[in-house]
Short mmCIF file of C-alpha atoms in Angstrom, two decimals:
data_model
loop_
_atom_site.label_atom_id
_atom_site.label_comp_id
_atom_site.label_asym_id
_atom_site.label_seq_id
_atom_site.Cartn_x
_atom_site.Cartn_y
_atom_site.Cartn_z
CA MET A 21 0.06 -0.17 0.13
CA ALA A 22 1.41 3.80 -1.00
CA SER A 23 3.08 5.51 1.89
CA GLN A 24 3.14 9.25 2.33
CA GLU A 25 7.22 9.00 2.59
CA TRP A 26 7.17 7.46 -0.65
CA LEU A 27 7.04 10.94 -2.02
CA GLU A 28 10.11 12.07 -0.25
CA LYS A 29 12.54 8.89 -1.07
CA ASP A 30 14.56 7.90 -4.31
CA PHE A 31 14.54 3.77 -3.74
CA TYR A 32 16.40 3.31 -6.92
CA ALA A 33 19.27 5.78 -5.70
CA ILE A 34 19.31 4.24 -2.37
CA LEU A 35 19.72 0.70 -3.65
CA GLY A 36 22.19 2.17 -6.59
CA VAL A 37 20.18 0.54 -9.47
CA PRO A 38 18.65 2.34 -12.72
CA GLN A 39 14.97 2.86 -12.84
CA ASP A 40 14.66 0.07 -15.67
CA ALA A 41 16.39 -2.50 -13.01
CA SER A 42 15.33 -6.11 -13.54
CA LYS A 43 14.01 -7.93 -10.27
CA LYS A 44 17.43 -9.72 -10.37
CA ASP A 45 19.55 -6.72 -10.06
CA ILE A 46 17.39 -4.99 -7.56
CA GLU A 47 17.80 -8.30 -5.41
CA ARG A 48 21.68 -8.43 -6.14
CA ALA A 49 22.08 -4.88 -5.33
CA TYR A 50 20.10 -5.41 -1.98
CA ARG A 51 22.58 -8.50 -0.89
CA LYS A 52 25.52 -6.68 -1.46
CA LEU A 53 24.30 -3.64 0.27
CA ALA A 54 22.58 -5.81 3.30
CA ARG A 55 25.72 -7.34 3.98
CA GLU A 56 28.15 -4.37 4.30
CA LEU A 57 25.28 -2.27 6.41
CA HIS A 58 23.97 -5.37 8.53
CA PRO A 59 24.31 -3.78 12.41
CA ASP A 60 25.87 -7.55 13.38
CA HIS A 61 28.90 -6.92 10.82
CA ASN A 62 29.24 -3.08 10.63
CA PRO A 63 29.18 -0.99 14.21
CA GLU A 64 29.20 2.49 12.34
CA PRO A 65 26.27 4.17 13.67
CA ALA A 66 25.21 5.50 10.08
CA ALA A 67 25.27 1.92 8.72
CA GLU A 68 22.41 1.14 11.14
CA ASP A 69 20.41 3.83 9.24
CA ARG A 70 21.53 3.00 6.01
CA PHE A 71 20.49 -0.78 6.51
CA LYS A 72 17.03 0.46 7.54
CA GLY A 73 16.52 2.38 4.14
CA VAL A 74 18.22 -0.51 2.06
CA SER A 75 15.60 -2.46 3.59
CA GLU A 76 12.56 -0.40 2.98
CA ALA A 77 13.55 0.34 -0.61
CA TYR A 78 13.82 -3.59 -1.70
CA SER A 79 10.70 -4.16 -0.02
CA VAL A 80 8.76 -1.93 -1.99
CA LEU A 81 11.00 -2.37 -5.23
CA HIS A 82 11.13 -5.92 -5.42
CA ASP A 83 7.34 -6.31 -5.12
CA ASP A 84 5.93 -5.91 -8.35
CA LYS A 85 2.35 -4.48 -7.28
CA ALA A 86 4.20 -1.72 -4.72
CA ARG A 87 6.76 -0.84 -7.58
CA LYS A 88 4.28 -0.09 -9.91
CA GLU A 89 2.44 2.47 -7.47
CA TYR A 90 6.09 4.01 -6.55
CA ASP A 91 7.01 4.63 -9.83
CA GLN A 92 3.31 6.25 -10.84
CA ILE A 93 3.70 8.27 -7.34
CA GLN A 94 7.22 9.42 -8.33
CA LEU A 95 5.88 10.39 -11.78
CA MET A 96 3.18 12.47 -11.00
CA LYS A 97 5.53 14.36 -8.27
CA SER A 98 7.80 15.06 -11.01
CA GLY A 99 5.20 16.72 -13.06
CA ARG A 100 5.73 14.73 -16.03
CA GLY A 101 2.83 12.37 -15.26
CA GLY A 102 0.02 15.00 -14.46
CA PHE A 103 -2.43 14.08 -11.97
CA GLY A 104 -3.59 10.65 -13.57
CA GLY A 105 -5.31 12.23 -16.62
CA MET A 106 -6.61 14.97 -14.97
CA HIS A 107 -6.93 18.37 -17.79
CA GLY A 108 -5.50 21.92 -16.85
CA GLY A 109 -8.52 22.80 -15.10
CA GLY A 110 -8.14 20.24 -12.08
CA MET A 111 -11.05 17.89 -13.15
CA PRO A 112 -10.92 14.40 -13.71
CA GLY A 113 -10.46 13.25 -17.29
CA GLY A 114 -10.22 9.81 -17.17
CA GLY A 115 -7.13 7.60 -17.00
CA VAL A 116 -5.33 6.16 -13.51
CA ASN A 117 -7.95 5.99 -10.73
CA LEU A 118 -6.19 7.57 -8.00
CA GLU A 119 -8.21 6.52 -5.13
CA ASP A 120 -7.27 3.00 -6.68
CA LEU A 121 -3.51 3.76 -6.75
CA PHE A 122 -3.15 5.47 -3.35
CA GLY A 123 -5.75 2.90 -1.34
CA ASN A 124 -8.92 4.99 0.61
CA ALA A 125 -8.38 7.34 3.02
CA GLY A 126 -9.60 4.92 6.01
CA ALA A 127 -7.22 2.53 5.30
CA SER A 128 -3.92 4.67 5.29
CA GLY A 129 -4.59 8.16 4.57
CA GLY A 130 -4.55 7.68 1.20
CA PHE A 131 -4.87 9.95 -1.77
CA THR A 132 -6.21 12.71 0.00
CA ASP A 133 -3.57 12.30 2.70
CA ILE A 134 -0.89 12.29 0.18
CA PHE A 135 -1.63 15.39 -1.63
CA SER A 136 -2.69 17.48 1.04
CA ASP A 137 1.17 16.68 2.15
CA LEU A 138 2.29 18.57 -1.55
CA PHE A 139 0.10 21.36 -0.91
CA ARG A 140 0.98 21.89 2.71
CA GLY A 141 4.79 21.69 2.28
CA GLY A 142 4.38 18.18 3.78
CA SER A 143 3.42 19.09 7.48
CA GLY A 144 0.10 16.78 7.25
CA GLY A 145 2.10 13.51 7.17
CA ALA A 146 4.35 14.44 9.88
CA HIS A 147 1.38 15.34 11.97
CA ARG A 148 -0.38 11.98 11.11
CA ARG A 149 2.72 10.15 12.03
CA ARG A 150 2.88 11.96 15.30
CA SER A 151 -0.99 11.33 16.16
CA GLY A 152 -1.64 7.62 14.68
CA ALA A 153 -0.14 4.64 15.52
CA GLN A 154 3.64 4.90 15.67
CA ARG A 155 6.57 2.36 16.05
CA GLY A 156 7.99 2.47 19.71
CA ASN A 157 11.65 4.25 20.05
CA ASP A 158 14.76 1.79 19.62
CA LEU A 159 16.74 1.28 23.16
CA ARG A 160 20.27 0.91 23.52
CA THR A 161 22.11 -0.94 26.34
CA HIS A 162 25.68 -2.48 26.31
CA ILE A 163 27.06 -5.62 28.00
CA THR A 164 30.96 -6.64 28.43
CA LEU A 165 32.12 -9.91 27.46
CA ASP A 166 34.89 -12.52 28.49
CA PHE A 167 37.27 -13.07 25.46
CA ALA A 168 36.41 -16.87 25.30
CA ASP A 169 32.60 -15.99 25.25
CA ALA A 170 32.99 -13.30 22.44
CA VAL A 171 34.77 -16.16 20.47
CA LYS A 172 32.81 -19.20 21.25
CA GLY A 173 29.72 -17.25 21.74
CA THR A 174 27.42 -17.54 24.63
CA THR A 175 23.74 -16.74 25.83
CA THR A 176 23.47 -14.20 28.61
CA GLU A 177 20.85 -11.91 30.63
CA ILE A 178 20.89 -8.23 31.07
CA ARG A 179 18.75 -6.21 33.43
CA MET A 180 17.68 -2.81 32.31
CA ARG A 181 14.66 -0.37 33.56
CA ALA A 182 13.31 0.69 30.42
CA PRO A 183 9.41 1.13 29.10
CA GLY A 184 7.38 -2.14 28.36
CA GLU A 185 4.14 -3.39 27.95
CA CYS A 186 1.74 -2.85 30.51
CA GLU A 187 1.25 -6.35 31.95
CA THR A 188 -2.25 -5.74 33.58
CA CYS A 189 -3.84 -4.46 30.13
CA HIS A 190 -1.32 -6.17 27.82
CA GLY A 191 -1.08 -2.80 25.61
CA SER A 192 -4.61 -2.12 25.07
CA GLY A 193 -4.44 1.04 27.70
CA ALA A 194 -8.07 -0.34 28.75
CA LYS A 195 -8.64 -1.77 32.22
CA PRO A 196 -8.71 -5.62 32.25
CA GLY A 197 -12.63 -6.56 31.41
CA THR A 198 -13.13 -3.54 28.89
CA THR A 199 -12.06 -2.79 25.29
CA PRO A 200 -11.28 0.58 23.57
CA ASP A 201 -14.17 1.98 22.03
CA THR A 202 -14.65 2.99 18.34
CA CYS A 203 -14.21 6.63 18.07
CA THR A 204 -17.66 8.09 17.27
CA ARG A 205 -16.33 11.15 15.50
CA CYS A 206 -14.28 9.23 12.68
CA GLY A 207 -16.52 6.04 12.81
CA GLY A 208 -12.97 4.00 13.59
CA ARG A 209 -11.15 5.44 10.30
CA GLY A 210 -9.01 7.50 12.31
CA LEU A 211 -9.36 10.20 9.78
CA ILE A 212 -11.81 13.20 9.46
CA THR A 213 -12.10 14.19 5.57
CA GLU A 214 -12.53 18.20 4.73
CA ASN A 215 -13.87 18.99 1.23
CA GLN A 216 -12.04 22.01 -0.30
CA GLY A 217 -13.28 22.39 -3.86
CA ALA A 218 -12.08 20.21 -6.03
CA PHE A 219 -9.96 18.28 -3.33
CA SER A 220 -10.44 16.38 -0.12
CA PHE A 221 -8.29 17.13 2.60
CA ALA A 222 -7.86 14.13 5.49
CA GLN A 223 -6.16 14.94 8.83
CA PRO A 224 -6.50 12.58 11.73
CA CYS A 225 -9.08 12.81 14.00
CA PRO A 226 -8.37 15.04 16.98
CA GLU A 227 -10.70 12.93 19.10
CA CYS A 228 -8.75 9.57 19.06
CA GLU A 229 -5.67 11.25 17.63
CA GLY A 230 -5.62 8.98 14.49
CA THR A 231 -6.12 5.46 15.92
CA GLY A 232 -9.96 5.12 15.42
CA THR A 233 -10.48 4.12 19.05
CA VAL A 234 -10.93 5.93 22.45
CA VAL A 235 -10.23 4.39 25.94
CA THR A 236 -13.09 5.19 27.93
CA ASP A 237 -11.63 3.47 31.14
CA PRO A 238 -8.17 3.21 31.30
CA CYS A 239 -5.92 0.55 32.92
CA VAL A 240 -5.14 2.12 36.27
CA ASP A 241 -1.34 0.72 36.23
CA CYS A 242 -0.48 2.69 32.96
CA GLY A 243 -3.14 5.39 32.80
CA GLY A 244 -4.07 4.24 29.38
CA THR A 245 -0.63 4.49 27.71
CA GLY A 246 -0.48 0.81 27.27
CA ALA A 247 2.91 0.86 28.89
CA THR A 248 4.80 1.35 32.03
CA THR A 249 8.58 1.75 33.19
CA LYS A 250 9.90 -1.46 34.94
CA ASP A 251 12.61 -3.60 35.52
CA ARG A 252 13.18 -6.13 32.63
CA ILE A 253 15.53 -9.43 32.43
CA ILE A 254 16.18 -9.79 28.77
CA THR A 255 18.07 -13.08 27.68
CA VAL A 256 20.60 -12.23 24.72
CA ARG A 257 22.11 -14.49 22.45
CA VAL A 258 25.86 -13.86 21.35
CA PRO A 259 26.93 -15.01 18.13
CA VAL A 260 29.95 -16.90 17.89
CA GLY A 261 32.90 -14.56 16.53
CA ILE A 262 31.78 -11.06 17.75
CA SER A 263 33.93 -8.12 17.89
CA ASP A 264 34.27 -5.90 20.47
CA GLY A 265 32.05 -2.98 19.30
CA GLN A 266 29.49 -4.76 17.41
CA SER A 267 25.92 -4.62 18.37
CA ILE A 268 23.30 -7.07 18.56
CA ARG A 269 19.89 -6.32 17.44
CA LEU A 270 16.87 -7.80 19.47
CA ALA A 271 14.00 -7.43 17.25
CA GLY A 272 10.54 -6.00 19.21
CA ARG A 273 12.58 -5.88 22.63
CA GLY A 274 12.72 -1.88 22.61
CA ALA A 275 10.13 0.59 23.62
CA PRO A 276 6.17 -0.38 23.06
CA GLY A 277 4.73 1.37 20.16
CA GLU A 278 2.05 4.00 20.92
CA ARG A 279 -1.66 3.73 19.94
CA GLY A 280 -1.03 0.21 18.72
CA GLY A 281 2.03 0.85 16.82
CA PRO A 282 4.93 -2.19 16.87
CA SER A 283 7.55 -2.45 19.53
CA GLY A 284 11.11 -1.09 18.90
CA ASP A 285 14.27 -2.76 18.82
CA LEU A 286 16.84 -3.34 21.40
CA LEU A 287 20.25 -2.69 20.51
CA VAL A 288 23.02 -3.96 22.81
CA LYS A 289 26.69 -2.83 22.08
CA VAL A 290 29.31 -5.48 23.08
CA ALA A 291 32.51 -4.57 24.55
CA VAL A 292 34.75 -7.38 24.83
CA ARG A 293 37.80 -7.87 27.55
CA THR A 294 41.22 -8.06 26.72
CA HIS A 295 42.84 -11.54 27.57
CA PRO A 296 46.21 -12.03 29.20
CA LEU A 297 47.45 -14.43 26.57
CA PHE A 298 45.13 -14.57 23.48
CA ALA A 299 44.31 -11.69 20.74
CA ARG A 300 41.81 -11.67 17.61
CA ASP A 301 42.98 -11.28 14.12
CA GLY A 302 39.38 -11.37 12.07
CA ASP A 303 38.01 -15.04 12.90
CA ASN A 304 41.46 -16.32 13.93
CA VAL A 305 42.90 -16.26 17.58
CA THR A 306 46.60 -15.44 18.15
CA VAL A 307 49.04 -16.58 20.88
CA ARG A 308 52.80 -15.65 20.79
CA LEU A 309 54.89 -18.82 21.86
CA PRO A 310 58.35 -18.69 23.66
CA VAL A 311 60.75 -21.27 22.33
CA SER A 312 64.33 -21.70 23.38
CA PHE A 313 67.28 -21.65 21.33
CA PRO A 314 67.75 -25.46 20.91
CA GLU A 315 64.02 -25.86 20.31
CA ALA A 316 64.30 -23.64 17.44
CA ALA A 317 67.38 -24.81 16.39
CA MET A 318 66.69 -28.59 16.08
CA GLY A 319 63.03 -28.56 16.23
CA ALA A 320 60.75 -29.96 19.15
CA LYS A 321 57.16 -30.60 19.99
CA VAL A 322 55.68 -28.50 22.59
CA LYS A 323 52.50 -27.33 24.30
CA VAL A 324 50.57 -24.55 23.08
CA PRO A 325 47.56 -23.22 25.11
CA THR A 326 44.30 -22.93 23.22
CA LEU A 327 40.69 -21.49 24.53
CA ASP A 328 39.77 -25.40 24.53
CA GLY A 329 42.90 -26.33 26.72
CA PRO A 330 46.74 -27.28 25.53
CA VAL A 331 47.44 -28.90 22.25
CA THR A 332 50.91 -30.28 20.90
CA LEU A 333 52.11 -28.29 18.21
CA ARG A 334 55.65 -29.23 15.92
CA ILE A 335 58.20 -26.21 16.01
CA PRO A 336 59.93 -27.28 12.60
CA GLU A 337 64.04 -27.48 12.70
CA GLY A 338 65.58 -23.96 12.18
CA THR A 339 62.37 -21.85 13.30
CA PRO A 340 63.36 -18.19 13.20
CA THR A 341 61.77 -15.67 15.64
CA GLY A 342 58.55 -14.50 14.30
CA ARG A 343 57.31 -17.15 12.10
CA VAL A 344 53.78 -18.14 12.48
CA LEU A 345 52.80 -21.42 12.92
CA ARG A 346 48.93 -22.47 12.41
CA VAL A 347 46.75 -24.58 14.55
CA LYS A 348 43.79 -25.48 12.40
CA GLY A 349 40.34 -24.92 14.01
CA ARG A 350 41.10 -23.66 17.07
CA GLY A 351 39.93 -19.94 16.40
CA VAL A 352 36.44 -18.60 15.85
CA PRO A 353 34.43 -22.04 15.97
CA GLY A 354 33.92 -23.24 12.35
CA LYS A 355 35.74 -20.04 10.83
CA GLY A 356 39.30 -19.85 12.18
CA ASP A 357 42.35 -21.01 13.58
CA LEU A 358 44.92 -20.14 16.14
CA LEU A 359 47.87 -18.54 15.00
CA VAL A 360 50.84 -18.89 16.96
CA THR A 361 53.97 -16.33 16.81
CA VAL A 362 57.46 -18.18 17.81
CA ASP A 363 59.67 -16.11 19.93
CA VAL A 364 62.88 -17.22 20.20
CA GLU A 365 64.08 -16.57 23.98
CA VAL A 366 67.80 -15.79 24.13
CA PRO A 367 69.03 -16.50 27.66
CA GLN A 368 70.10 -13.46 29.78
CA ALA A 369 72.67 -15.64 31.78
CA LEU A 370 74.77 -18.56 30.77
CA SER A 371 76.04 -21.33 33.35
CA ALA A 372 79.64 -22.31 32.47
CA GLU A 373 78.65 -25.63 31.40
CA ALA A 374 76.08 -23.79 28.80
CA ARG A 375 78.80 -21.37 27.91
CA GLU A 376 81.42 -24.08 27.20
CA ALA A 377 78.81 -25.91 24.77
CA LEU A 378 78.02 -22.69 23.42
CA GLU A 379 81.80 -22.15 22.36
CA LYS A 380 81.84 -25.35 21.02
CA TYR A 381 78.86 -25.01 18.79
CA ALA A 382 80.21 -21.29 17.51
CA ALA A 383 83.47 -22.83 16.64
CA ALA A 384 81.61 -25.71 14.93
CA SER A 385 79.28 -23.43 13.02
CA PRO A 386 79.63 -21.19 10.36
CA ALA A 387 79.59 -17.15 10.98
CA ALA A 388 76.14 -15.49 9.93
CA ASP A 389 76.50 -14.56 6.28
CA ARG A 390 76.29 -10.41 6.33
CA SER A 391 77.40 -10.23 2.93
CA LYS A 392 73.93 -9.11 1.66
CA LEU A 393 74.13 -6.05 4.65
CA GLU A 394 77.98 -5.33 3.61
CA GLU A 395 76.89 -5.04 -0.02
CA LEU A 396 73.80 -2.68 0.32
CA THR A 397 75.96 -0.54 2.93
CA GLY A 398 79.04 -0.46 0.90
CA GLN A 399 81.05 -1.24 4.58
#
């Protein structure tokens, strides 16, 4: 069904496709943008708003009927389509049936509501959105996770004090045992229509504020609003591999909607505690492993810590410091590995026996090749 907001938005530009784009091109563009902008993968604040815009554009342009209506609205807005076949005098002359195009006023404000926006500079639409059913606000909170929980995923609970649906009236605003009455002024349509010459202008009913119903016996706990502020315990499922700064969206767990509107979402921003041993490199977990000179020179099998307990790692003969060895499947579950950076330790003090052995080794081994260094420096 057509929306007043369609007058102000260029859905083709939002998706980055031409107006003659095929459904396959529209779907391809949407999937690409949705992956880039989804709040679970893009923590930037602006990405969330763009993700909502992209989703709205796709929902319209991917639906053949909605896309046809949108194209006709934009055509008339640009002045290239006239008023659906109206002549210069402003009286109907056949062509598109505008009431069929925009829907009847009782359902959504329809033709009269949309064109009242054009002649009133858009103020009518804003007033309708304020007065009619409204989606609840998104709420924000944060949690702090241990490093291992962020890598493996977990389920946790958060406690927050926030608006929620009134448990007494279940959001209706009416006293238990009663129901809201149909508004007598607008007959339940939520709109009243005023005829002005060739046009009819619709505006929200001031009696019911655009909802079509009136609460005559309000709930004593919420005062008829349908919502109360209370302590809430919310279970949050943390996906595997979540990174510091990312957010988790819990649909419908935000503030309740007003006058019958849907609830908003709850956005949970995640902070991850640092670990004394491990760090992250994307889906990989990293760790630095100290090894002795003999182990690095001759090779060895050593124990390496992981988030799931130690494993045995083979150090190849002649391993230099800084070399990275990989332990498969010990990073983010199903995605990453454990990257082990070797640190060859140089002893700060030697025993007499160790010094004697090292001197014998030095005498038997060739000197380090510094020819390249001398060549480059000329020294």
